[in-house]
């Protein structure tokens, strides 16, 4: 039986706990609820890129991630930042993701 990429990534995360790495980084391909939950249960920080259409709970209301940050970026209330000549804005929120729990998500809007 072939293993799914998610299961292989979880095996890697479990291995990393033995070498005390502390943080795992993944892209949208491996950023799944299963992987986020496993990382959290193992006491590891997970940094990954979420799909825009993932549903999160924010103050008891279910909303897509892209809608959650829409007002933040439609107003010029966020400070413009520059790194290596690239301008962007950041916004962060603590949300609940079902089967994972509380997580901090950060949205980046490139100018």
Short mmCIF file of C-alpha atoms in Angstrom, two decimals:
data_model
loop_
_atom_site.label_atom_id
_atom_site.label_comp_id
_atom_site.label_asym_id
_atom_site.label_seq_id
_atom_site.Cartn_x
_atom_site.Cartn_y
_atom_site.Cartn_z
CA UNK A 1 0.00 0.00 0.00
CA UNK A 2 1.41 3.37 -1.01
CA UNK A 3 1.60 6.02 1.66
CA UNK A 4 0.04 9.42 1.12
CA UNK A 5 2.33 12.46 1.13
CA UNK A 6 0.55 13.65 4.28
CA UNK A 7 1.46 10.42 6.11
CA UNK A 8 5.09 10.66 4.96
CA UNK A 9 5.28 14.28 6.13
CA UNK A 10 3.87 13.27 9.53
CA UNK A 11 6.56 10.58 9.83
CA UNK A 12 9.17 13.25 9.13
CA UNK A 13 7.67 15.53 11.80
CA UNK A 14 7.72 12.67 14.34
CA UNK A 15 11.38 12.03 13.50
CA UNK A 16 12.21 15.72 13.95
CA UNK A 17 10.90 15.64 17.54
CA UNK A 18 13.81 13.32 18.39
CA UNK A 19 16.36 15.91 17.28
CA UNK A 20 14.57 18.81 18.98
CA UNK A 21 14.13 20.90 15.83
CA UNK A 22 11.09 22.78 17.21
CA UNK A 23 9.65 24.29 14.02
CA UNK A 24 8.38 22.71 10.81
CA UNK A 25 7.74 24.68 7.60
CA UNK A 26 5.48 23.51 4.78
CA UNK A 27 3.78 24.89 1.68
CA UNK A 28 0.09 24.58 0.71
CA UNK A 29 0.64 21.04 -0.56
CA UNK A 30 1.40 19.72 2.94
CA UNK A 31 -0.43 22.28 5.09
CA UNK A 32 -3.41 20.16 6.08
CA UNK A 33 -5.47 19.94 9.25
CA UNK A 34 -3.97 16.51 9.94
CA UNK A 35 -0.40 17.84 9.74
CA UNK A 36 -1.14 20.99 11.76
CA UNK A 37 -2.83 18.92 14.47
CA UNK A 38 0.00 16.36 14.62
CA UNK A 39 2.62 19.12 14.88
CA UNK A 40 0.68 20.78 17.69
CA UNK A 41 0.26 17.50 19.59
CA UNK A 42 4.01 16.87 19.31
CA UNK A 43 4.74 20.34 20.70
CA UNK A 44 6.21 21.62 17.47
CA UNK A 45 5.50 24.96 15.86
CA UNK A 46 4.19 24.64 12.31
CA UNK A 47 4.56 27.38 9.73
CA UNK A 48 2.72 26.78 6.48
CA UNK A 49 0.83 28.43 3.69
CA UNK A 50 -2.96 28.06 3.93
CA UNK A 51 -5.30 27.88 1.00
CA UNK A 52 -7.53 30.98 0.74
CA UNK A 53 -10.73 28.96 0.89
CA UNK A 54 -10.04 27.16 4.18
CA UNK A 55 -12.81 27.74 6.72
CA UNK A 56 -11.79 29.06 10.13
CA UNK A 57 -13.75 30.20 13.14
CA UNK A 58 -13.18 33.79 14.27
CA UNK A 59 -15.10 34.99 17.35
CA UNK A 60 -17.64 32.20 16.85
CA UNK A 61 -18.28 32.95 13.16
CA UNK A 62 -17.19 30.58 10.39
CA UNK A 63 -15.45 32.40 7.56
CA UNK A 64 -13.04 31.76 4.68
CA UNK A 65 -9.49 33.00 5.32
CA UNK A 66 -9.58 35.36 2.32
CA UNK A 67 -12.74 37.02 3.68
CA UNK A 68 -11.29 37.30 7.17
CA UNK A 69 -8.56 39.68 6.02
CA UNK A 70 -10.45 41.51 3.26
CA UNK A 71 -11.31 44.57 5.40
CA UNK A 72 -7.78 44.79 6.82
CA UNK A 73 -6.32 45.17 3.36
CA UNK A 74 -9.09 47.29 1.84
CA UNK A 75 -8.32 50.08 4.29
CA UNK A 76 -4.95 51.76 4.54
CA UNK A 77 -4.83 51.20 8.29
CA UNK A 78 -1.96 48.70 8.06
CA UNK A 79 1.61 49.94 8.00
CA UNK A 80 3.46 49.47 4.73
CA UNK A 81 6.68 47.48 5.20
CA UNK A 82 9.61 47.05 2.83
CA UNK A 83 12.13 44.20 2.57
CA UNK A 84 14.69 44.20 -0.25
CA UNK A 85 12.66 46.80 -2.13
CA UNK A 86 9.43 44.77 -1.98
CA UNK A 87 6.51 46.53 -0.29
CA UNK A 88 3.86 44.60 1.64
CA UNK A 89 1.37 44.78 4.50
CA UNK A 90 0.83 42.22 7.28
CA UNK A 91 -2.20 41.32 9.36
CA UNK A 92 -2.42 38.58 12.02
CA UNK A 93 -5.35 36.94 13.78
CA UNK A 94 -5.87 34.08 16.23
CA UNK A 95 -8.52 31.70 14.87
CA UNK A 96 -9.88 28.26 15.58
CA UNK A 97 -9.54 25.56 12.93
CA UNK A 98 -11.79 22.55 13.45
CA UNK A 99 -9.87 19.39 14.44
CA UNK A 100 -6.75 21.51 15.07
CA UNK A 101 -7.62 24.17 17.67
CA UNK A 102 -6.36 27.72 18.05
CA UNK A 103 -3.77 28.88 15.55
CA UNK A 104 -2.25 32.22 14.58
CA UNK A 105 -2.55 33.09 10.92
CA UNK A 106 -0.73 35.92 9.22
CA UNK A 107 -1.86 37.35 5.89
CA UNK A 108 0.60 39.13 3.61
CA UNK A 109 -0.59 41.61 1.00
CA UNK A 110 2.05 42.49 -1.60
CA UNK A 111 1.84 45.99 -3.07
#
